[in-house]
Amino acid sequence: QVQLVESGGGLVQAGGSLRLSCAASGSIRSTYAMRWYRQRPGNRRELVASLTTVAAPYYDDSVKGRFTISGDTAKNTVYLQMNNLGPEDTAVYYCNQEVKTSLLPLHNYWGQGTQVTVSS
């Protein structure tokens, strides 16, 4: 089984930065995609940024130019560098990795979520 552990969330003032990390453990053979989602209060979970093996990095319009997604497949870790944060970025951020393991074909796995709170 694959487990994703997120870290890096917290409280930051508007204009500040945070870097989220998500490390996957388990018998991972290959990674197809690494993604970050967020769920803002009262809203549905939304895709913020993604990395795949077949396309350029994707960013939601609301974070373009401020957030950067990067991945280290050797470490099975994905990062989200968040700059110039605003109160609208307050949310629970979830990591998602789509991987193949020694037992299962391509499958989506989710982290537990990490809270990001931006004060004005």
PDB file of C-alpha atoms in Angstrom:
ATOM      1  CA  GLN A   1       0.000   0.000   0.000  1.00  0.00           C
ATOM      2  CA  VAL A   2       1.102   3.547  -0.715  1.00  0.00           C
ATOM      3  CA  GLN A   3       0.972   6.247   1.926  1.00  0.00           C
ATOM      4  CA  LEU A   4       1.357   9.966   1.308  1.00  0.00           C
ATOM      5  CA  VAL A   5       2.541  12.225   4.087  1.00  0.00           C
ATOM      6  CA  GLU A   6       2.234  15.973   3.673  1.00  0.00           C
ATOM      7  CA  SER A   7       4.054  18.684   5.534  1.00  0.00           C
ATOM      8  CA  GLY A   8       4.727  22.398   5.367  1.00  0.00           C
ATOM      9  CA  GLY A   9       1.337  23.900   6.037  1.00  0.00           C
ATOM     10  CA  GLY A  10       0.728  26.561   8.647  1.00  0.00           C
ATOM     11  CA  LEU A  11      -0.195  30.163   9.321  1.00  0.00           C
ATOM     12  CA  VAL A  12       1.362  32.925   7.271  1.00  0.00           C
ATOM     13  CA  GLN A  13       0.671  36.596   6.702  1.00  0.00           C
ATOM     14  CA  ALA A  14      -0.528  37.854   3.365  1.00  0.00           C
ATOM     15  CA  GLY A  15       2.354  38.266   0.964  1.00  0.00           C
ATOM     16  CA  GLY A  16       4.296  35.485   2.591  1.00  0.00           C
ATOM     17  CA  SER A  17       5.417  32.100   1.316  1.00  0.00           C
ATOM     18  CA  LEU A  18       5.086  28.463   2.234  1.00  0.00           C
ATOM     19  CA  ARG A  19       6.463  25.275   0.732  1.00  0.00           C
ATOM     20  CA  LEU A  20       4.393  22.127   0.935  1.00  0.00           C
ATOM     21  CA  SER A  21       5.935  18.676   0.616  1.00  0.00           C
ATOM     22  CA  CYS A  22       4.330  15.310   0.014  1.00  0.00           C
ATOM     23  CA  ALA A  23       6.363  12.139   0.324  1.00  0.00           C
ATOM     24  CA  ALA A  24       5.019   8.805  -0.836  1.00  0.00           C
ATOM     25  CA  SER A  25       6.120   5.502   0.643  1.00  0.00           C
ATOM     26  CA  GLY A  26       5.463   1.979  -0.522  1.00  0.00           C
ATOM     27  CA  SER A  27       6.444  -0.334  -3.330  1.00  0.00           C
ATOM     28  CA  ILE A  28       6.226   2.293  -6.047  1.00  0.00           C
ATOM     29  CA  ARG A  29       7.415   1.214  -9.470  1.00  0.00           C
ATOM     30  CA  SER A  30       6.571   4.306 -11.468  1.00  0.00           C
ATOM     31  CA  THR A  31       4.800   7.631 -11.137  1.00  0.00           C
ATOM     32  CA  TYR A  32       2.423   8.990 -13.760  1.00  0.00           C
ATOM     33  CA  ALA A  33       1.219  12.149 -12.035  1.00  0.00           C
ATOM     34  CA  MET A  34       1.751  14.305  -9.001  1.00  0.00           C
ATOM     35  CA  ARG A  35      -0.925  16.838  -8.093  1.00  0.00           C
ATOM     36  CA  TRP A  36      -1.966  19.331  -5.475  1.00  0.00           C
ATOM     37  CA  TYR A  37      -5.604  20.061  -4.713  1.00  0.00           C
ATOM     38  CA  ARG A  38      -7.144  22.394  -2.190  1.00  0.00           C
ATOM     39  CA  GLN A  39     -10.496  22.754  -0.513  1.00  0.00           C
ATOM     40  CA  ARG A  40     -11.378  26.239   0.589  1.00  0.00           C
ATOM     41  CA  PRO A  41     -14.036  26.736   3.267  1.00  0.00           C
ATOM     42  CA  GLY A  42     -17.468  26.113   1.804  1.00  0.00           C
ATOM     43  CA  ASN A  43     -16.056  25.028  -1.558  1.00  0.00           C
ATOM     44  CA  ARG A  44     -15.437  21.798  -3.375  1.00  0.00           C
ATOM     45  CA  ARG A  45     -11.971  20.339  -3.717  1.00  0.00           C
ATOM     46  CA  GLU A  46     -10.210  21.900  -6.695  1.00  0.00           C
ATOM     47  CA  LEU A  47      -7.075  21.119  -8.664  1.00  0.00           C
ATOM     48  CA  VAL A  48      -4.353  23.673  -8.036  1.00  0.00           C
ATOM     49  CA  ALA A  49      -1.372  22.289  -9.927  1.00  0.00           C
ATOM     50  CA  SER A  50      -0.235  19.068 -11.519  1.00  0.00           C
ATOM     51  CA  LEU A  51       2.788  17.356 -13.018  1.00  0.00           C
ATOM     52  CA  THR A  52       2.461  14.424 -15.368  1.00  0.00           C
ATOM     53  CA  THR A  53       4.831  12.454 -17.547  1.00  0.00           C
ATOM     54  CA  VAL A  54       2.982  13.437 -20.703  1.00  0.00           C
ATOM     55  CA  ALA A  55       2.208  17.134 -20.435  1.00  0.00           C
ATOM     56  CA  ALA A  56       3.537  20.480 -19.298  1.00  0.00           C
ATOM     57  CA  PRO A  57       2.838  21.500 -15.703  1.00  0.00           C
ATOM     58  CA  TYR A  58      -0.708  22.705 -15.126  1.00  0.00           C
ATOM     59  CA  TYR A  59      -1.728  25.575 -12.867  1.00  0.00           C
ATOM     60  CA  ASP A  60      -5.136  26.895 -12.013  1.00  0.00           C
ATOM     61  CA  ASP A  61      -5.492  30.485 -13.156  1.00  0.00           C
ATOM     62  CA  SER A  62      -5.817  31.658  -9.566  1.00  0.00           C
ATOM     63  CA  VAL A  63      -2.268  30.547  -8.724  1.00  0.00           C
ATOM     64  CA  LYS A  64      -0.375  31.095 -11.982  1.00  0.00           C
ATOM     65  CA  GLY A  65       2.773  33.098 -11.429  1.00  0.00           C
ATOM     66  CA  ARG A  66       2.649  32.552  -7.670  1.00  0.00           C
ATOM     67  CA  PHE A  67       2.783  28.782  -7.152  1.00  0.00           C
ATOM     68  CA  THR A  68       5.329  26.321  -8.522  1.00  0.00           C
ATOM     69  CA  ILE A  69       4.941  22.552  -8.499  1.00  0.00           C
ATOM     70  CA  SER A  70       7.997  20.338  -8.661  1.00  0.00           C
ATOM     71  CA  GLY A  71       8.657  16.693  -8.200  1.00  0.00           C
ATOM     72  CA  ASP A  72      11.459  14.312  -7.332  1.00  0.00           C
ATOM     73  CA  THR A  73      10.466  10.849  -8.547  1.00  0.00           C
ATOM     74  CA  ALA A  74      13.598   9.307  -7.054  1.00  0.00           C
ATOM     75  CA  LYS A  75      12.294  10.399  -3.658  1.00  0.00           C
ATOM     76  CA  ASN A  76       8.610   9.999  -4.606  1.00  0.00           C
ATOM     77  CA  THR A  77       8.108  13.514  -3.362  1.00  0.00           C
ATOM     78  CA  VAL A  78       6.164  16.432  -4.788  1.00  0.00           C
ATOM     79  CA  TYR A  79       6.489  20.019  -3.666  1.00  0.00           C
ATOM     80  CA  LEU A  80       4.354  23.112  -3.947  1.00  0.00           C
ATOM     81  CA  GLN A  81       6.142  26.417  -3.520  1.00  0.00           C
ATOM     82  CA  MET A  82       3.566  29.084  -2.758  1.00  0.00           C
ATOM     83  CA  ASN A  83       4.566  32.745  -2.957  1.00  0.00           C
ATOM     84  CA  ASN A  84       2.672  35.975  -2.505  1.00  0.00           C
ATOM     85  CA  LEU A  85      -0.046  34.219  -0.575  1.00  0.00           C
ATOM     86  CA  GLY A  86      -3.368  35.889   0.001  1.00  0.00           C
ATOM     87  CA  PRO A  87      -6.329  35.174   2.280  1.00  0.00           C
ATOM     88  CA  GLU A  88      -8.068  33.535  -0.704  1.00  0.00           C
ATOM     89  CA  ASP A  89      -5.431  30.801  -0.600  1.00  0.00           C
ATOM     90  CA  THR A  90      -6.595  29.687   2.832  1.00  0.00           C
ATOM     91  CA  ALA A  91      -7.572  26.052   2.447  1.00  0.00           C
ATOM     92  CA  VAL A  92      -6.735  22.475   3.247  1.00  0.00           C
ATOM     93  CA  TYR A  93      -4.209  21.357   0.654  1.00  0.00           C
ATOM     94  CA  TYR A  94      -4.198  17.739  -0.469  1.00  0.00           C
ATOM     95  CA  CYS A  95      -1.483  15.856  -2.277  1.00  0.00           C
ATOM     96  CA  ASN A  96      -2.384  13.297  -4.908  1.00  0.00           C
ATOM     97  CA  GLN A  97      -0.044  10.879  -6.662  1.00  0.00           C
ATOM     98  CA  GLU A  98      -0.970   8.483  -9.423  1.00  0.00           C
ATOM     99  CA  VAL A  99       1.456   5.582  -9.319  1.00  0.00           C
ATOM    100  CA  LYS A 100       1.991   1.952 -10.162  1.00  0.00           C
ATOM    101  CA  THR A 101       3.098  -0.378  -7.419  1.00  0.00           C
ATOM    102  CA  SER A 102       4.421  -3.917  -7.391  1.00  0.00           C
ATOM    103  CA  LEU A 103       0.882  -5.149  -6.605  1.00  0.00           C
ATOM    104  CA  LEU A 104      -1.466  -2.692  -8.274  1.00  0.00           C
ATOM    105  CA  PRO A 105      -1.769  -0.996 -11.668  1.00  0.00           C
ATOM    106  CA  LEU A 106      -2.029   2.776 -11.959  1.00  0.00           C
ATOM    107  CA  HIS A 107      -3.973   4.077  -8.970  1.00  0.00           C
ATOM    108  CA  ASN A 108      -4.637   7.387  -7.256  1.00  0.00           C
ATOM    109  CA  TYR A 109      -3.461   7.929  -3.706  1.00  0.00           C
ATOM    110  CA  TRP A 110      -4.267  10.864  -1.421  1.00  0.00           C
ATOM    111  CA  GLY A 111      -2.546  12.555   1.454  1.00  0.00           C
ATOM    112  CA  GLN A 112      -4.344  13.464   4.657  1.00  0.00           C
ATOM    113  CA  GLY A 113      -4.347  17.186   3.922  1.00  0.00           C
ATOM    114  CA  THR A 114      -2.455  20.071   5.438  1.00  0.00           C
ATOM    115  CA  GLN A 115      -4.015  23.342   6.542  1.00  0.00           C
ATOM    116  CA  VAL A 116      -2.779  26.600   5.075  1.00  0.00           C
ATOM    117  CA  THR A 117      -4.101  29.765   6.677  1.00  0.00           C
ATOM    118  CA  VAL A 118      -3.250  33.202   5.328  1.00  0.00           C
ATOM    119  CA  SER A 119      -4.021  36.175   7.513  1.00  0.00           C
ATOM    120  CA  SER A 120      -4.676  39.608   6.076  1.00  0.00           C
TER     121      SER A 120
END
